[in-house]
Amino acid sequence: MIADVYIELKEGVADPEGEATKKALRLLGFKNVKSVSSRKVFRIEIDARSREEAEREIRQMCEKLLVNPVIQNYSIRWVE
């Protein structure tokens, strides 16, 4: 099974990478850019007996390493 884990900053948390990218795009002449936000995606291939088991394990990965729950949210989307 393959899952994509999407990680993004929570509402109200500063996104310096997104702001810097927006500024650079405007300097390059893209004046219609209203906002830019950064996200991370981890593609995880996992060998589990069921989707429920795989999701449980991926959530543990997120809670223990991949996500800072104070400033980030995450979602899991299945590829296969």
mmCIF file of N, CA and C in Angstrom:
data_model
loop_
_atom_site.group_PDB
_atom_site.id
_atom_site.type_symbol
_atom_site.label_atom_id
_atom_site.label_comp_id
_atom_site.label_asym_id
_atom_site.label_seq_id
_atom_site.Cartn_x
_atom_site.Cartn_y
_atom_site.Cartn_z
ATOM 1 N N MET A 1 0.836 -1.179 0.000
ATOM 2 C CA MET A 1 0.000 0.000 0.000
ATOM 3 C C MET A 1 0.883 1.245 0.000
ATOM 4 N N ILE A 2 0.399 2.269 -0.654
ATOM 5 C CA ILE A 2 1.135 3.530 -0.723
ATOM 6 C C ILE A 2 0.217 4.655 -0.265
ATOM 7 N N ALA A 3 0.757 5.491 0.599
ATOM 8 C CA ALA A 3 -0.002 6.638 1.103
ATOM 9 C C ALA A 3 0.837 7.897 0.978
ATOM 10 N N ASP A 4 0.184 8.986 0.665
ATOM 11 C CA ASP A 4 0.817 10.304 0.705
ATOM 12 C C ASP A 4 0.372 10.990 1.985
ATOM 13 N N VAL A 5 1.335 11.492 2.744
ATOM 14 C CA VAL A 5 1.042 12.245 3.961
ATOM 15 C C VAL A 5 1.296 13.711 3.646
ATOM 16 N N TYR A 6 0.243 14.513 3.666
ATOM 17 C CA TYR A 6 0.329 15.948 3.395
ATOM 18 C C TYR A 6 0.417 16.691 4.722
ATOM 19 N N ILE A 7 1.433 17.528 4.864
ATOM 20 C CA ILE A 7 1.648 18.276 6.102
ATOM 21 C C ILE A 7 1.629 19.757 5.771
ATOM 22 N N GLU A 8 0.820 20.508 6.518
ATOM 23 C CA GLU A 8 0.738 21.950 6.301
ATOM 24 C C GLU A 8 0.672 22.666 7.637
ATOM 25 N N LEU A 9 1.012 23.934 7.601
ATOM 26 C CA LEU A 9 0.969 24.739 8.815
ATOM 27 C C LEU A 9 -0.474 25.020 9.211
ATOM 28 N N LYS A 10 -0.710 25.088 10.502
ATOM 29 C CA LYS A 10 -2.042 25.425 10.999
ATOM 30 C C LYS A 10 -2.368 26.878 10.676
ATOM 31 N N GLU A 11 -3.652 27.166 10.626
ATOM 32 C CA GLU A 11 -4.139 28.532 10.399
ATOM 33 C C GLU A 11 -3.503 29.479 11.414
ATOM 34 N N GLY A 12 -2.984 30.590 10.936
ATOM 35 C CA GLY A 12 -2.414 31.601 11.819
ATOM 36 C C GLY A 12 -0.933 31.438 12.113
ATOM 37 N N VAL A 13 -0.325 30.319 11.688
ATOM 38 C CA VAL A 13 1.110 30.109 11.902
ATOM 39 C C VAL A 13 1.860 30.745 10.734
ATOM 40 N N ALA A 14 2.892 31.513 11.046
ATOM 41 C CA ALA A 14 3.677 32.192 10.010
ATOM 42 C C ALA A 14 4.312 31.169 9.065
ATOM 43 N N ASP A 15 4.338 31.506 7.784
ATOM 44 C CA ASP A 15 4.914 30.645 6.754
ATOM 45 C C ASP A 15 5.988 31.436 6.006
ATOM 46 N N PRO A 16 7.196 31.550 6.569
ATOM 47 C CA PRO A 16 8.231 32.361 5.929
ATOM 48 C C PRO A 16 8.603 31.867 4.532
ATOM 49 N N GLU A 17 8.581 30.560 4.311
ATOM 50 C CA GLU A 17 8.906 30.034 2.987
ATOM 51 C C GLU A 17 7.851 30.457 1.964
ATOM 52 N N GLY A 18 6.591 30.366 2.333
ATOM 53 C CA GLY A 18 5.518 30.793 1.440
ATOM 54 C C GLY A 18 5.574 32.281 1.149
ATOM 55 N N GLU A 19 5.827 33.077 2.189
ATOM 56 C CA GLU A 19 5.918 34.534 2.006
ATOM 57 C C GLU A 19 7.103 34.915 1.122
ATOM 58 N N ALA A 20 8.251 34.264 1.328
ATOM 59 C CA ALA A 20 9.435 34.556 0.507
ATOM 60 C C ALA A 20 9.184 34.175 -0.951
ATOM 61 N N THR A 21 8.502 33.062 -1.161
ATOM 62 C CA THR A 21 8.186 32.633 -2.522
ATOM 63 C C THR A 21 7.224 33.605 -3.187
ATOM 64 N N LYS A 22 6.219 34.057 -2.450
ATOM 65 C CA LYS A 22 5.272 35.040 -2.990
ATOM 66 C C LYS A 22 6.008 36.320 -3.392
ATOM 67 N N LYS A 23 6.900 36.778 -2.527
ATOM 68 C CA LYS A 23 7.655 37.996 -2.817
ATOM 69 C C LYS A 23 8.516 37.812 -4.066
ATOM 70 N N ALA A 24 9.183 36.668 -4.173
ATOM 71 C CA ALA A 24 10.035 36.404 -5.337
ATOM 72 C C ALA A 24 9.206 36.326 -6.615
ATOM 73 N N LEU A 25 8.047 35.694 -6.558
ATOM 74 C CA LEU A 25 7.186 35.615 -7.738
ATOM 75 C C LEU A 25 6.739 37.000 -8.189
ATOM 76 N N ARG A 26 6.390 37.847 -7.232
ATOM 77 C CA ARG A 26 5.984 39.216 -7.585
ATOM 78 C C ARG A 26 7.146 39.996 -8.193
ATOM 79 N N LEU A 27 8.354 39.797 -7.646
ATOM 80 C CA LEU A 27 9.529 40.468 -8.211
ATOM 81 C C LEU A 27 9.811 39.997 -9.634
ATOM 82 N N LEU A 28 9.421 38.765 -9.942
ATOM 83 C CA LEU A 28 9.599 38.230 -11.291
ATOM 84 C C LEU A 28 8.482 38.662 -12.238
ATOM 85 N N GLY A 29 7.559 39.455 -11.735
ATOM 86 C CA GLY A 29 6.517 39.995 -12.594
ATOM 87 C C GLY A 29 5.162 39.326 -12.474
ATOM 88 N N PHE A 30 5.020 38.363 -11.591
ATOM 89 C CA PHE A 30 3.737 37.684 -11.404
ATOM 90 C C PHE A 30 2.904 38.466 -10.393
ATOM 91 N N LYS A 31 2.348 39.569 -10.845
ATOM 92 C CA LYS A 31 1.659 40.514 -9.958
ATOM 93 C C LYS A 31 0.308 40.009 -9.449
ATOM 94 N N ASN A 32 -0.264 39.005 -10.094
ATOM 95 C CA ASN A 32 -1.577 38.506 -9.689
ATOM 96 C C ASN A 32 -1.526 37.472 -8.565
ATOM 97 N N VAL A 33 -0.324 37.119 -8.103
ATOM 98 C CA VAL A 33 -0.209 36.135 -7.020
ATOM 99 C C VAL A 33 -0.738 36.752 -5.734
ATOM 100 N N LYS A 34 -1.767 36.136 -5.185
ATOM 101 C CA LYS A 34 -2.384 36.648 -3.961
ATOM 102 C C LYS A 34 -1.718 36.066 -2.720
ATOM 103 N N SER A 35 -1.474 34.758 -2.717
ATOM 104 C CA SER A 35 -0.815 34.130 -1.573
ATOM 105 C C SER A 35 -0.130 32.845 -2.017
ATOM 106 N N VAL A 36 0.853 32.432 -1.240
ATOM 107 C CA VAL A 36 1.570 31.179 -1.466
ATOM 108 C C VAL A 36 1.753 30.528 -0.104
ATOM 109 N N SER A 37 1.435 29.258 -0.017
ATOM 110 C CA SER A 37 1.676 28.532 1.230
ATOM 111 C C SER A 37 2.488 27.279 0.920
ATOM 112 N N SER A 38 3.380 26.948 1.828
ATOM 113 C CA SER A 38 4.229 25.774 1.626
ATOM 114 C C SER A 38 3.615 24.565 2.318
ATOM 115 N N ARG A 39 3.880 23.408 1.748
ATOM 116 C CA ARG A 39 3.423 22.131 2.296
ATOM 117 C C ARG A 39 4.518 21.100 2.059
ATOM 118 N N LYS A 40 4.456 20.019 2.830
ATOM 119 C CA LYS A 40 5.347 18.883 2.612
ATOM 120 C C LYS A 40 4.486 17.681 2.275
ATOM 121 N N VAL A 41 5.043 16.793 1.461
ATOM 122 C CA VAL A 41 4.378 15.529 1.173
ATOM 123 C C VAL A 41 5.398 14.411 1.340
ATOM 124 N N PHE A 42 5.039 13.420 2.134
ATOM 125 C CA PHE A 42 5.840 12.209 2.260
ATOM 126 C C PHE A 42 5.060 11.080 1.612
ATOM 127 N N ARG A 43 5.686 10.359 0.688
ATOM 128 C CA ARG A 43 5.066 9.168 0.102
ATOM 129 C C ARG A 43 5.633 7.973 0.852
ATOM 130 N N ILE A 44 4.742 7.209 1.462
ATOM 131 C CA ILE A 44 5.151 6.085 2.295
ATOM 132 C C ILE A 44 4.566 4.805 1.717
ATOM 133 N N GLU A 45 5.450 3.864 1.418
ATOM 134 C CA GLU A 45 5.004 2.535 1.000
ATOM 135 C C GLU A 45 5.084 1.639 2.229
ATOM 136 N N ILE A 46 3.994 0.989 2.554
ATOM 137 C CA ILE A 46 3.914 0.226 3.792
ATOM 138 C C ILE A 46 3.316 -1.153 3.510
ATOM 139 N N ASP A 47 3.876 -2.147 4.162
ATOM 140 C CA ASP A 47 3.397 -3.522 4.033
ATOM 141 C C ASP A 47 2.587 -3.848 5.278
ATOM 142 N N ALA A 48 1.283 -3.843 5.146
ATOM 143 C CA ALA A 48 0.402 -4.108 6.287
ATOM 144 C C ALA A 48 -0.697 -5.069 5.850
ATOM 145 N N ARG A 49 -1.332 -5.704 6.822
ATOM 146 C CA ARG A 49 -2.386 -6.685 6.524
ATOM 147 C C ARG A 49 -3.673 -6.027 6.041
ATOM 148 N N SER A 50 -3.901 -4.792 6.472
ATOM 149 C CA SER A 50 -5.134 -4.098 6.088
ATOM 150 C C SER A 50 -4.862 -2.599 6.005
ATOM 151 N N ARG A 51 -5.780 -1.901 5.356
ATOM 152 C CA ARG A 51 -5.657 -0.449 5.274
ATOM 153 C C ARG A 51 -5.760 0.176 6.660
ATOM 154 N N GLU A 52 -6.604 -0.375 7.511
ATOM 155 C CA GLU A 52 -6.754 0.145 8.874
ATOM 156 C C GLU A 52 -5.441 0.037 9.646
ATOM 157 N N GLU A 53 -4.771 -1.115 9.523
ATOM 158 C CA GLU A 53 -3.477 -1.298 10.192
ATOM 159 C C GLU A 53 -2.444 -0.323 9.635
ATOM 160 N N ALA A 54 -2.426 -0.167 8.316
ATOM 161 C CA ALA A 54 -1.479 0.756 7.684
ATOM 162 C C ALA A 54 -1.733 2.186 8.144
ATOM 163 N N GLU A 55 -2.995 2.588 8.176
ATOM 164 C CA GLU A 55 -3.315 3.955 8.598
ATOM 165 C C GLU A 55 -2.931 4.187 10.057
ATOM 166 N N ARG A 56 -3.184 3.200 10.893
ATOM 167 C CA ARG A 56 -2.817 3.316 12.307
ATOM 168 C C ARG A 56 -1.300 3.517 12.450
ATOM 169 N N GLU A 57 -0.532 2.740 11.679
ATOM 170 C CA GLU A 57 0.924 2.847 11.756
ATOM 171 C C GLU A 57 1.418 4.185 11.200
ATOM 172 N N ILE A 58 0.837 4.642 10.109
ATOM 173 C CA ILE A 58 1.242 5.927 9.535
ATOM 174 C C ILE A 58 0.897 7.067 10.487
ATOM 175 N N ARG A 59 -0.247 7.001 11.132
ATOM 176 C CA ARG A 59 -0.600 8.031 12.126
ATOM 177 C C ARG A 59 0.420 8.047 13.267
ATOM 178 N N GLN A 60 0.890 6.885 13.680
ATOM 179 C CA GLN A 60 1.927 6.828 14.715
ATOM 180 C C GLN A 60 3.213 7.479 14.223
ATOM 181 N N MET A 61 3.564 7.247 12.957
ATOM 182 C CA MET A 61 4.755 7.881 12.374
ATOM 183 C C MET A 61 4.619 9.400 12.423
ATOM 184 N N CYS A 62 3.433 9.878 12.066
ATOM 185 C CA CYS A 62 3.188 11.320 12.070
ATOM 186 C C CYS A 62 3.316 11.886 13.476
ATOM 187 N N GLU A 63 2.717 11.211 14.437
ATOM 188 C CA GLU A 63 2.723 11.705 15.813
ATOM 189 C C GLU A 63 4.102 11.639 16.453
ATOM 190 N N LYS A 64 4.915 10.652 16.059
ATOM 191 C CA LYS A 64 6.226 10.472 16.686
ATOM 192 C C LYS A 64 7.350 11.219 15.979
ATOM 193 N N LEU A 65 7.195 11.489 14.665
ATOM 194 C CA LEU A 65 8.320 12.078 13.940
ATOM 195 C C LEU A 65 7.947 13.125 12.891
ATOM 196 N N LEU A 66 7.025 12.811 12.035
ATOM 197 C CA LEU A 66 6.826 13.621 10.829
ATOM 198 C C LEU A 66 6.155 14.965 11.054
ATOM 199 N N VAL A 67 5.309 15.066 12.076
ATOM 200 C CA VAL A 67 4.478 16.254 12.257
ATOM 201 C C VAL A 67 4.734 16.886 13.619
ATOM 202 N N ASN A 68 4.809 18.215 13.635
ATOM 203 C CA ASN A 68 4.830 18.961 14.894
ATOM 204 C C ASN A 68 3.385 19.384 15.163
ATOM 205 N N PRO A 69 2.688 18.696 16.073
ATOM 206 C CA PRO A 69 1.260 18.953 16.260
ATOM 207 C C PRO A 69 0.933 20.337 16.805
ATOM 208 N N VAL A 70 1.916 21.042 17.308
ATOM 209 C CA VAL A 70 1.680 22.392 17.817
ATOM 210 C C VAL A 70 1.421 23.358 16.662
ATOM 211 N N ILE A 71 2.130 23.169 15.547
ATOM 212 C CA ILE A 71 2.027 24.128 14.445
ATOM 213 C C ILE A 71 1.582 23.516 13.117
ATOM 214 N N GLN A 72 1.426 22.187 13.053
ATOM 215 C CA GLN A 72 1.111 21.547 11.780
ATOM 216 C C GLN A 72 -0.113 20.636 11.874
ATOM 217 N N ASN A 73 -0.812 20.527 10.751
ATOM 218 C CA ASN A 73 -1.877 19.541 10.548
ATOM 219 C C ASN A 73 -1.408 18.569 9.480
ATOM 220 N N TYR A 74 -2.017 17.395 9.444
ATOM 221 C CA TYR A 74 -1.677 16.448 8.386
ATOM 222 C C TYR A 74 -2.917 15.700 7.921
ATOM 223 N N SER A 75 -2.807 15.172 6.705
ATOM 224 C CA SER A 75 -3.852 14.308 6.175
ATOM 225 C C SER A 75 -3.184 13.182 5.402
ATOM 226 N N ILE A 76 -3.882 12.069 5.313
ATOM 227 C CA ILE A 76 -3.367 10.890 4.619
ATOM 228 C C ILE A 76 -4.265 10.623 3.420
ATOM 229 N N ARG A 77 -3.638 10.433 2.254
ATOM 230 C CA ARG A 77 -4.382 10.092 1.034
ATOM 231 C C ARG A 77 -3.750 8.842 0.439
ATOM 232 N N TRP A 78 -4.582 7.885 0.116
ATOM 233 C CA TRP A 78 -4.097 6.607 -0.402
ATOM 234 C C TRP A 78 -3.875 6.682 -1.900
ATOM 235 N N VAL A 79 -2.724 6.174 -2.336
ATOM 236 C CA VAL A 79 -2.373 6.157 -3.753
ATOM 237 C C VAL A 79 -2.859 4.854 -4.377
ATOM 238 N N GLU A 80 -2.694 3.765 -3.674
ATOM 239 C CA GLU A 80 -3.142 2.449 -4.158
ATOM 240 C C GLU A 80 -4.083 1.847 -3.150
#
